[in-house]
XYZ file of C-alpha atoms in Angstrom:
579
model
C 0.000 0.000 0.000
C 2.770 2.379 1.093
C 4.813 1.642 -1.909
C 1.716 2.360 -4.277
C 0.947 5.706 -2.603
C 4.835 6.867 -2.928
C 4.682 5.478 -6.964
C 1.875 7.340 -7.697
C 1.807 10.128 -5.130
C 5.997 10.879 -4.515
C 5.266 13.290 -2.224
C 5.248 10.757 0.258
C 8.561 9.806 -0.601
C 10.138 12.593 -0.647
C 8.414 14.028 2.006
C 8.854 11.542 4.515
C 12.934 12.816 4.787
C 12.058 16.531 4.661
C 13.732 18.627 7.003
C 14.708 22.032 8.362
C 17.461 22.809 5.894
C 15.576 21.125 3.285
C 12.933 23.694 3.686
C 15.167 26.492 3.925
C 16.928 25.843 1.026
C 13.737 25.250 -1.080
C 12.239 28.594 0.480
C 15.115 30.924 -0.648
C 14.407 29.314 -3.815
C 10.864 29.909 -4.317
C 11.533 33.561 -3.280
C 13.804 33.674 -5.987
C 11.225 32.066 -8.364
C 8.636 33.911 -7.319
C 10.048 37.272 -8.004
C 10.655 36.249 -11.671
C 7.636 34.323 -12.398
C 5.303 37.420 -11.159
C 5.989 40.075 -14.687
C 6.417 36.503 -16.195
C 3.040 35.056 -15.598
C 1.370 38.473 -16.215
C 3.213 38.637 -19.596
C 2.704 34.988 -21.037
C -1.355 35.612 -19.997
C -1.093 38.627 -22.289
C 0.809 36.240 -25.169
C -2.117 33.622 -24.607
C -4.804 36.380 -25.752
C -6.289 36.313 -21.392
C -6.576 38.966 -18.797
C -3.018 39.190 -16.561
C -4.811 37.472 -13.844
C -5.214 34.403 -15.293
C -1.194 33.810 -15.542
C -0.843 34.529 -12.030
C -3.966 31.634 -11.558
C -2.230 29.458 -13.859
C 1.041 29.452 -11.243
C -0.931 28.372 -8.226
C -2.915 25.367 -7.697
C -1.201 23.997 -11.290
C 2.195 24.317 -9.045
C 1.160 22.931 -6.033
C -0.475 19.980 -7.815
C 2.699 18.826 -9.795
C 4.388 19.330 -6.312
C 1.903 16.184 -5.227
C 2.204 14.408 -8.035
C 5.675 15.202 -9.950
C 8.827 13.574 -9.237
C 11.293 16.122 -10.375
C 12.173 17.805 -7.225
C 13.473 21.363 -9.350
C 11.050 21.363 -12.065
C 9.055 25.022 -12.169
C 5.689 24.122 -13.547
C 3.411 27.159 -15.109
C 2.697 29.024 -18.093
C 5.363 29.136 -20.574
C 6.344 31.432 -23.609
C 5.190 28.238 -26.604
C 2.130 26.694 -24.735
C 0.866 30.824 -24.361
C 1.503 31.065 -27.768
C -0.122 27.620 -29.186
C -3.202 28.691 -26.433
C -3.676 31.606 -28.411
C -3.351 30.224 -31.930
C -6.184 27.302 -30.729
C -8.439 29.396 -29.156
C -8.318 32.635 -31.602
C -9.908 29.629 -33.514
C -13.101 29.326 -31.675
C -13.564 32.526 -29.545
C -13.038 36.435 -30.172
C -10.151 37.155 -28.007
C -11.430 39.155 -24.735
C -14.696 37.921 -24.715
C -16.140 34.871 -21.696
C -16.381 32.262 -24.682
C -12.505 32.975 -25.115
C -11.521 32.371 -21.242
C -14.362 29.123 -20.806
C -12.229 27.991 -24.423
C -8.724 28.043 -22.668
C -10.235 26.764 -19.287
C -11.330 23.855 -21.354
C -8.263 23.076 -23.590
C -6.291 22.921 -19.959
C -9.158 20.421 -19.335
C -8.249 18.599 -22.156
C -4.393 18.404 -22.649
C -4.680 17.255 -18.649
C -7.035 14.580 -19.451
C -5.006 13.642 -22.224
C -1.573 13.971 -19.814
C -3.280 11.664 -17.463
C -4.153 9.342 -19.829
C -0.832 8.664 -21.344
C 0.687 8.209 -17.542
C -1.705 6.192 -16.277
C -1.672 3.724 -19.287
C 2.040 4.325 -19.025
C 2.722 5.646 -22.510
C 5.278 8.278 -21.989
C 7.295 6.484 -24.701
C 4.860 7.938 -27.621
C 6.788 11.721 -26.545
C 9.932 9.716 -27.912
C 8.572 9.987 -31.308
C 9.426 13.612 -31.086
C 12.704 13.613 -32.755
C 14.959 16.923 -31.008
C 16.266 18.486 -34.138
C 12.268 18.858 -35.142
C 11.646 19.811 -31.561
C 14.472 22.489 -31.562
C 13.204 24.029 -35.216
C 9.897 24.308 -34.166
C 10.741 26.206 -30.648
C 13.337 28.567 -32.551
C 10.088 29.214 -35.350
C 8.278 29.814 -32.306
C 10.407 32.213 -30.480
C 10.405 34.528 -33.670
C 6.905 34.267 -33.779
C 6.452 35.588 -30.188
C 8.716 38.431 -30.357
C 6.889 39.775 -33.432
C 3.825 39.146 -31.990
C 4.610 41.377 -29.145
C 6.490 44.101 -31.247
C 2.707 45.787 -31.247
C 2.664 46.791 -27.765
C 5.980 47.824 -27.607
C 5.346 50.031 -30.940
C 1.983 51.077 -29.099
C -0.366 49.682 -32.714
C -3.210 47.685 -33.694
C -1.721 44.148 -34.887
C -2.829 40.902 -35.894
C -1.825 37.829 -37.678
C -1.115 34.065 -37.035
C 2.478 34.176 -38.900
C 5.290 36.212 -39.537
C 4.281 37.183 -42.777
C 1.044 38.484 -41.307
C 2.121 39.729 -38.768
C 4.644 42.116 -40.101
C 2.678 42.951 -42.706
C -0.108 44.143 -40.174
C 2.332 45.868 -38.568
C 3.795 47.999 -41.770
C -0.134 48.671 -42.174
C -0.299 50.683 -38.808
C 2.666 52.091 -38.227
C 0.860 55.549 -38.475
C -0.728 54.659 -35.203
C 3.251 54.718 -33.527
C 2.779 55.994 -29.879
C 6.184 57.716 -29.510
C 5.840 56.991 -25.720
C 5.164 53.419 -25.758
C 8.240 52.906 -28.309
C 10.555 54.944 -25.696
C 9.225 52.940 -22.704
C 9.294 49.401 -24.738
C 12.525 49.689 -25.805
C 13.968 51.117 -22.950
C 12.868 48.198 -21.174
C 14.177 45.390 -23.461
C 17.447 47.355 -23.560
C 17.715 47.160 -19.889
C 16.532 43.983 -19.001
C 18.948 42.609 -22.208
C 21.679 43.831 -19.781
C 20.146 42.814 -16.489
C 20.909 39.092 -18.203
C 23.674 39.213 -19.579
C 26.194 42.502 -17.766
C 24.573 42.855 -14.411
C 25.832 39.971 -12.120
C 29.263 40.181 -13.280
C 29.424 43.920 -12.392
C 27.475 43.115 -9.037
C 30.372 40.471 -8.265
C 32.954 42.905 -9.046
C 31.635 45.332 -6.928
C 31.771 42.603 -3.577
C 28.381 40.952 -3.301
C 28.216 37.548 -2.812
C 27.260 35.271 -5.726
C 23.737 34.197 -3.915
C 22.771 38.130 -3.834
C 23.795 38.917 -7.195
C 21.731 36.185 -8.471
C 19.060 37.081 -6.590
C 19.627 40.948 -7.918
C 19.720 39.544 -11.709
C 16.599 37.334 -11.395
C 14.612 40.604 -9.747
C 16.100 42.975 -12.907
C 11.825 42.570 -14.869
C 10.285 43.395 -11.240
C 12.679 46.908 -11.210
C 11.788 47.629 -14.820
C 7.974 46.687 -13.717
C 8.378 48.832 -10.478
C 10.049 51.796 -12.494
C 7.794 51.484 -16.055
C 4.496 51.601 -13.512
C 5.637 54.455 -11.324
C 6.608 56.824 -14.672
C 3.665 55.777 -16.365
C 1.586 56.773 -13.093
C 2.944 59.682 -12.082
C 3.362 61.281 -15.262
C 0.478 60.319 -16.340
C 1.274 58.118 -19.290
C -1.750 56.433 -20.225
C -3.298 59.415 -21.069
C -1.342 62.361 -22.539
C 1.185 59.707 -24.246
C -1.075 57.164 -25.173
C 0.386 54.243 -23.361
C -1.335 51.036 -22.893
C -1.526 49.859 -19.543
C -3.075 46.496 -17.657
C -6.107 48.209 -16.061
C -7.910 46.603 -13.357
C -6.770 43.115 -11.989
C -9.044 41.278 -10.061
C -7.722 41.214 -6.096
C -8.340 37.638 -5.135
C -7.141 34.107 -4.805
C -7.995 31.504 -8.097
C -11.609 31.567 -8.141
C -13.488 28.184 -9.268
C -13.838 27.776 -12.749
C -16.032 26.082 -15.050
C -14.757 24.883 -18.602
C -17.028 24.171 -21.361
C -18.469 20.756 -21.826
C -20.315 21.550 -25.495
C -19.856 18.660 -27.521
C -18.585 21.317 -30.887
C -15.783 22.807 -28.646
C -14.487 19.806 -27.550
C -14.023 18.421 -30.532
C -12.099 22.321 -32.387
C -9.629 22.044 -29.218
C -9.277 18.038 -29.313
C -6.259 17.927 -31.752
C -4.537 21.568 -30.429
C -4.931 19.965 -26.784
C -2.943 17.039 -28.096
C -0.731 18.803 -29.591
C 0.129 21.180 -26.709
C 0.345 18.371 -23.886
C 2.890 16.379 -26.586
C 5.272 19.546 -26.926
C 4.620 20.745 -23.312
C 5.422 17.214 -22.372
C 8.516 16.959 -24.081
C 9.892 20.142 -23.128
C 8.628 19.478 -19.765
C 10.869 15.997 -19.471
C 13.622 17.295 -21.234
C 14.392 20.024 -18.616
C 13.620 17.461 -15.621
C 15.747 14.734 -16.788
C 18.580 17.375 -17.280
C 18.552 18.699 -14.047
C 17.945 15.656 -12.351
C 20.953 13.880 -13.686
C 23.112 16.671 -12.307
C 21.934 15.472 -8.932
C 22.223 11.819 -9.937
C 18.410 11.559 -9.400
C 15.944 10.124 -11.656
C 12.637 10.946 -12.697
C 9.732 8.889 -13.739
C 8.304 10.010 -17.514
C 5.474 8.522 -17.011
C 4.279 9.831 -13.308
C 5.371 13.356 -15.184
C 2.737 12.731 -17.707
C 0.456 12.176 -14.556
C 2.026 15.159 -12.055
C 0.908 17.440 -15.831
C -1.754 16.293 -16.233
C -3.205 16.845 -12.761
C -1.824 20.391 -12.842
C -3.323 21.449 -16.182
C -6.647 20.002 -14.978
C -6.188 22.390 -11.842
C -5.618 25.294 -13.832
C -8.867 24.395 -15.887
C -10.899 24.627 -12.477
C -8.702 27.746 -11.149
C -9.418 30.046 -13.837
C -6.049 29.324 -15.450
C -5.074 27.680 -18.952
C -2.566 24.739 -20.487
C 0.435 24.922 -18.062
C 3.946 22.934 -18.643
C 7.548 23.202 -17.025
C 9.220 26.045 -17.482
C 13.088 25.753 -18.646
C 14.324 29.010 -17.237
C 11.929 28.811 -14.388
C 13.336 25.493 -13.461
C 16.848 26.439 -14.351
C 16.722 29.257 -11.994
C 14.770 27.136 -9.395
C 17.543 24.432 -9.607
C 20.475 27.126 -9.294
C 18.835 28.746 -6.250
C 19.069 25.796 -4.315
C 15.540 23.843 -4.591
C 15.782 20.756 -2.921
C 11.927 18.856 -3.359
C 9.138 19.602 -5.345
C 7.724 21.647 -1.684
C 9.629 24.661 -3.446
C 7.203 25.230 -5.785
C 4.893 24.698 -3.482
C 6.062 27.265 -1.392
C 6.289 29.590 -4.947
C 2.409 29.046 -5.230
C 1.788 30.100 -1.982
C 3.909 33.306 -2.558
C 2.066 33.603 -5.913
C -0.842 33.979 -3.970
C -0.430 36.373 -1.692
C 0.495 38.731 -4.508
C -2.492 37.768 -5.977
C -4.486 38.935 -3.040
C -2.107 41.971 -2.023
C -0.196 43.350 -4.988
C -2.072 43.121 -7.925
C -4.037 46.904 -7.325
C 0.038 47.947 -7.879
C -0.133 46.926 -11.303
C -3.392 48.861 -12.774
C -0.775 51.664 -14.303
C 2.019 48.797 -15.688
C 2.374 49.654 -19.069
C 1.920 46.493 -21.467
C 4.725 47.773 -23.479
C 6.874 46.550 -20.270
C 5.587 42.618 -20.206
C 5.943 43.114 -23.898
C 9.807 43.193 -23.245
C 9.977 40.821 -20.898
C 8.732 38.303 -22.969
C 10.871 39.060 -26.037
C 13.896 38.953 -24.092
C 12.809 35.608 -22.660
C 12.326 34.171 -25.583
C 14.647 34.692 -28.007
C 16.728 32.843 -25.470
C 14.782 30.175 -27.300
C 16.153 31.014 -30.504
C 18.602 29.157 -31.845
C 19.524 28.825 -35.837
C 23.058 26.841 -35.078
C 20.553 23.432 -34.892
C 20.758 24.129 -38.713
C 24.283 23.969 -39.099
C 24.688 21.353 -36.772
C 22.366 19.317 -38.534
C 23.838 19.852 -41.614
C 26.712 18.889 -41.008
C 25.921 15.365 -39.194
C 22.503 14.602 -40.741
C 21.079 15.937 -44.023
C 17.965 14.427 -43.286
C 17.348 15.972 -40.118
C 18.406 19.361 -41.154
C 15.561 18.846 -43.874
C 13.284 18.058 -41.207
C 14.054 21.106 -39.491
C 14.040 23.826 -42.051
C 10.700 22.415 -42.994
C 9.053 22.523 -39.454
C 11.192 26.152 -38.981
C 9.483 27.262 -42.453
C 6.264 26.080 -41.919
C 5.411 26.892 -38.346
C 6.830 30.828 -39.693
C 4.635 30.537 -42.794
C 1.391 28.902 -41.519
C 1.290 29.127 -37.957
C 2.447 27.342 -34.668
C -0.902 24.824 -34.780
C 0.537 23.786 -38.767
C 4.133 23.788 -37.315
C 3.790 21.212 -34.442
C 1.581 19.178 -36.357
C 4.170 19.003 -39.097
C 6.618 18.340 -36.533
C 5.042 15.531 -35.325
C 4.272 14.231 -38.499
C 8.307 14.509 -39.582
C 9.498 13.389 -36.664
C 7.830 9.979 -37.350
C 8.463 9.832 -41.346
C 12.021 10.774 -40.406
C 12.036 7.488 -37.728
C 10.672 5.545 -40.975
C 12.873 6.598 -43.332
C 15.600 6.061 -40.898
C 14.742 2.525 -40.684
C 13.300 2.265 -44.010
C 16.625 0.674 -45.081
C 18.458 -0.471 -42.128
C 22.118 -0.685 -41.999
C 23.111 -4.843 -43.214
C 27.232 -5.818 -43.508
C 28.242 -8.870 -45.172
C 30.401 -9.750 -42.868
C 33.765 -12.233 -42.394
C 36.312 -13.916 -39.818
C 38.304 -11.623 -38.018
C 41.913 -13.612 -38.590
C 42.873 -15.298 -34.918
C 39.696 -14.433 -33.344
C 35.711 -15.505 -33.148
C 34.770 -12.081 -34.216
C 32.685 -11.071 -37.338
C 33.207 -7.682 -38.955
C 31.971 -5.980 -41.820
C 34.010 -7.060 -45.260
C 34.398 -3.278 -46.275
C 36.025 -1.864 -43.093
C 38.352 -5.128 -41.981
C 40.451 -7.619 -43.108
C 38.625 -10.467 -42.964
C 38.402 -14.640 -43.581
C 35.085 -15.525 -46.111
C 33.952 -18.086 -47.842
C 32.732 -18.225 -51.528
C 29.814 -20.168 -50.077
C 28.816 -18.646 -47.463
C 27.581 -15.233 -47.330
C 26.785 -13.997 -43.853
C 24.760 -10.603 -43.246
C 24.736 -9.132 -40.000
C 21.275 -7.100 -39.748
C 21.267 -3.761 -37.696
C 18.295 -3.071 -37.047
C 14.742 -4.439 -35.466
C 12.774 -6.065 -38.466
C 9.321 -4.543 -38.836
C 6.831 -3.853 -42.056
C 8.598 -0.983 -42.920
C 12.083 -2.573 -43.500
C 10.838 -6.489 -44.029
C 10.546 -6.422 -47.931
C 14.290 -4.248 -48.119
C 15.648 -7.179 -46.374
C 14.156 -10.004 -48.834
C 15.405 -7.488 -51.521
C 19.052 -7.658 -50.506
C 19.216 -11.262 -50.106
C 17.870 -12.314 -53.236
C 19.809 -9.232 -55.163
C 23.200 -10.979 -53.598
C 22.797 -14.579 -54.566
C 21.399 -14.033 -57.773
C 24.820 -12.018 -58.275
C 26.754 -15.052 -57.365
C 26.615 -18.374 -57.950
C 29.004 -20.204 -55.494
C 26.832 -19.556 -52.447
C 25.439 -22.374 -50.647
C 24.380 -21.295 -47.395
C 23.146 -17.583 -46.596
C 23.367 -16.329 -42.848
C 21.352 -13.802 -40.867
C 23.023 -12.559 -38.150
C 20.519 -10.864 -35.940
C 22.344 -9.313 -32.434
C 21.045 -6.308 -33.204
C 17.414 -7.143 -33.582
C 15.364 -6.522 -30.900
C 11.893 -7.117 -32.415
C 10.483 -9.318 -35.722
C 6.817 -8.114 -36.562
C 4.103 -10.026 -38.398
C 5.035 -8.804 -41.842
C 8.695 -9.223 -41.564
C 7.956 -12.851 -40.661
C 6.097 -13.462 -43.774
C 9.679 -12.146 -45.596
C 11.912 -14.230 -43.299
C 9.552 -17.183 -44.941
C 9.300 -16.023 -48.371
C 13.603 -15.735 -48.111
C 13.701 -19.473 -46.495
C 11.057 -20.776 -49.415
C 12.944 -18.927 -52.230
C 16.271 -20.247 -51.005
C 14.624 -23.594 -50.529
C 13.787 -23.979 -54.263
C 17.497 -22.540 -55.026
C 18.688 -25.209 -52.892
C 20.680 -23.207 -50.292
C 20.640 -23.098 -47.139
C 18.764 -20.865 -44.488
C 20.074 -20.057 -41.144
C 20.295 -17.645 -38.077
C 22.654 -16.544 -35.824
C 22.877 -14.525 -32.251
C 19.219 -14.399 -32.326
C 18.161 -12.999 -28.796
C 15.867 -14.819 -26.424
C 12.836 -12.610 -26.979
C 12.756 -12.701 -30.499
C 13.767 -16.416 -30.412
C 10.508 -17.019 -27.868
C 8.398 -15.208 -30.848
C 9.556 -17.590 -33.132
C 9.390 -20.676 -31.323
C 5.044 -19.784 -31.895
C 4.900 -20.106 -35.466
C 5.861 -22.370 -38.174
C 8.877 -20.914 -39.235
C 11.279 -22.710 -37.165
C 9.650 -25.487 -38.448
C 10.303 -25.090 -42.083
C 13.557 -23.617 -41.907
C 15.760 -25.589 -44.345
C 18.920 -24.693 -42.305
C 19.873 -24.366 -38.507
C 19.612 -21.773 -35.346
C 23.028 -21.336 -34.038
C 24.179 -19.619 -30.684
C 27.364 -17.797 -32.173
C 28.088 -16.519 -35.768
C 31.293 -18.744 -35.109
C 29.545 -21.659 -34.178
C 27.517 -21.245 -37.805
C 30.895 -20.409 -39.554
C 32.912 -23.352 -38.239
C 29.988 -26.070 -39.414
C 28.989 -24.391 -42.673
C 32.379 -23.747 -43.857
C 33.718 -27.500 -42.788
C 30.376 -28.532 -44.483
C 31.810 -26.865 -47.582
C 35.173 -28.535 -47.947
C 33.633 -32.153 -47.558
C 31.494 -31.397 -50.245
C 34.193 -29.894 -52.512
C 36.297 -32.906 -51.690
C 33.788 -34.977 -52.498
């Protein structure tokens, strides 16, 4: 009983060693997380189209849920710069942006990519996120990062924009530059100047100047609450939002999460099925990706598919908490994991200081100009950039770097929902392809030893009548007929052979279909009269065997070791040529 509660509810595990230094070390970290994910959550609402509130919703009970449930112990769960962005793309689709049909849409495509998230850990399928290949991943996040700093160039240009890609949205842009707010542009860029150099120039000048590394890291992480302080102050007491025309967040409700109801109308459910997928697959991924990273740094280990389930509960929290789709964070938990977080109880503690500003400082931020979260998202995420995956890709794997230019081009050119989607969809032709026409040596006798190696690379024994092919790669109906190809290709190109060899070390599985071409190879060879054997087959595959006929009909032999096969087929050939 124990040991089920701790599998599917760690914080009994980890809890049960928690302890005063524990807890201080994970409280000075969710200060520190705290203070960054405040403009943060405010901003990514205003990327995912919802009032500012809901981003601060989205960090509370989705936080303190994972914290139950999770088993990284520094992941930062909450809204994120792609999942805003893919939020926004899905449910422009079915509501008017603003409007109570928009916010009931996002409650319930949190609703759904949680139900989804739970279903995949429960049924233990966290395997299916492997499919994602990280090339495809990377292009599509890089597309995406470009596509949410235009996106927000409107409010720090002070115009009317709109557009679902790049070439719409600049082009909207162009359109209304006449609507410029000189003020908004001063205060925008002014901001993502500064906060460029808050990242990048402040610590090191803070620890030249004396303070110790924990402060100046605390100093650098609170560099978007001093622009947020200092942009809301000007804009206040000068008056900003009226004389200059600068766009501001207005009224924010004063309150904890309030309960929420999402929509349950059979022709919404089924516009946000395949976004919610979608979303939970990439939030997934990036989600694992970060916890397996930092976990390994700690030698710890998480469990994919009790993430899929710690998700999964926290997105269906935010979809009761008037929140929307939440995943983990990479900065977030990067900045979590540097200030010291020990258990998932950090984030907890983060939620808790979430809502207290929820309750006591949000009246502060009626005069924040938007212009200001504008910046802070743009300099968050073109941190996500990155355009060297191209050259790296070219240079190792001109199939991947085809797969992701394509995703890069079309998430730019037809929007994020077309991008993933086509990611997804490349990731798994590329895995085909890949395996389409698995790697096969012809292999010899290594001279002196019992070791086979490929004919082209080594000097090696053979025999004019035996040809041996070690096979690389599982067998399945994608590769099956490319194998029956080969073989019959090489004997029909010589004569001599009297006994063909599969080596099979390497294969881990032998499907239905590439049965039927292990049979069709053993019938053909039958009627040629030469013989049909394996070699190294591992047990699994040999159990699979052992249930059909194949065994059975095989004109040739089974045998342990490729040496084993060599040493009887090859004697068997000089009898018969003395003979």
């Amino acid at each position: 009983m124990i040991d089920t509660l701790r599998r599917y509810i760690p914080v009994f595990d980890w809890g049960a060693g928690y302890n005063r230094e524990t807890f201080s070390n994970d409280m000075i970290a969710a200060v520190i997380v705290t203070i960054m994910l405040i403009p943060q959550s405010l901003a990514y609402a205003l990327l995912a189209g919802l009032p500012p509130e809901a981003g601060i919703y989205a960090s509370i009970v989705p936080i303190i849920l994972y914290a139950i449930f999770g088993t990284s112990r520094a992941l930062a769960v909450g809204p994120v710069a792609v999942v805003s962005l893919l939020t926004a793309s899905a449910v422009g689709q079915v509501a008017e942006a603003g409007t109570a049909g928009y916010a009931v849409a996002a409650l319930t495509l949190a609703l759904l990519s949680g139900g989804f998230l739970l279903a995949l850990g429960l049924f233990r399928l966290g395997f299916l996120a492997n499919f994602l290949s990280h090339p495809v991943i990377a292009g599509f996040i890089t597309a995406s990062g470009i596509l949410i700093a235009t996106s927000q160039l409107k409010h720090i240009l002070g115009v009317e924009a709109h557009g679902h890609t790049l070439i719409e949205m600049v082009g909207s842009l162009l359109s209304h530059l006449t609507q410029l707010s000189v003020v908004t542009l001063i205060i925008g860029a002014a901001t993502t100047a500064f906060l460029f150099w808050v990242r990048k120039g402040l610590k090191p000048r803070l620890l030249k100047a004396g303070l110790s590394p924990k402060l100046a890291d605390v100093a650098t992480k609170a560099g978007p609450v001093a622009a947020v302080v200092v942009t809301t102050l000007a804009t206040w007491a000068f008056g900003l939002s009226g004389w200059g025309n600068v766009a501001v967040v207005g009224e924010v409700p004063q309150s904890l999460p309030p309960l929420t109801l999402p929509g349950f109308a059979p022709e919404l459910i089924r516009q946000l099925a395949i976004p919610a997928i979608l979303i939970s697959i990439i939030g997934f991924v990036e989600s694992v990706s970060v916890a397996q990273t930092l976990a390994a740094k700690k030698r710890q280990r998480i469990d994919p598919n009790q993430e899929l389930i710690g998700l999964g509960a926290a997105n269906i929290g935010a979809a009761f908490t008037g929140g929307y789709p939440v995943t983990g964070g990479f900065a977030r938990s990067v900045v979590n994991f540097d200030a010291g977080a020990e258990t998932p109880a950090a984030g907890a503690f983060t939620a808790i200081g979430l809502a207290i500003a929820a309750v006591a400082l949000t009246p502060l931020v009626f005069f924040l100009p938007k212009a200001t979260l504008a910046a802070t998202i743009i300099v968050a995420v073109l941190s996500l950039v990155d355009f060297s995956i191209l050259k790296k890709t070219w240079a190792y794997s001109k199939s991947d770097f085809a797969a992701v230019t394509a995703t890069i081009l079309l998430t730019l050119g037809m929007g994020v929902e077309i991008g993933v989607a086509s990611g997804v969809v490349l990731s798994v032709l590329l895995h085909l392809y890949k395996t389409s026409a698995p790697h096969v040596a012809e292999v010899g006798l290594v001279p002196g030893t019992e070791h086979f190696r490929n004919i082209n690379r080594h000097k090696v024994e053979t025999d004019p009548t035996l040809l041996t092919l070690r096979v690389d790669e599982s067998l399945y109906f994608v590769n099956a007929r490319f194998l029956e190809d080969l073989v019959q290709d090489r004997i029909a190109a010589d004569c001599p052979i009297r006994n063909v060899v599969l080596m099979f070390p390497a294969v881990n599985e032998v499907d239905y279909s590439a049965l039927e071409s292990l049979e069709a190879i053993n019938h053909r060879l039958t009627d040629l009269g030469i013989g049909f054997h394996l070699s190294e087959v591992k047990g699994p595959v040999m159990d699979r065997l052992k249930e059909t006929h194949f065994l059975k009909e095989l004109n040739g032999k089974v045998f342990l070791s490729q040496y084993q096969a060599w040493t009887e087929l090859t004697q068997d050939s000089r009898l018969k040529v003395a003979e």
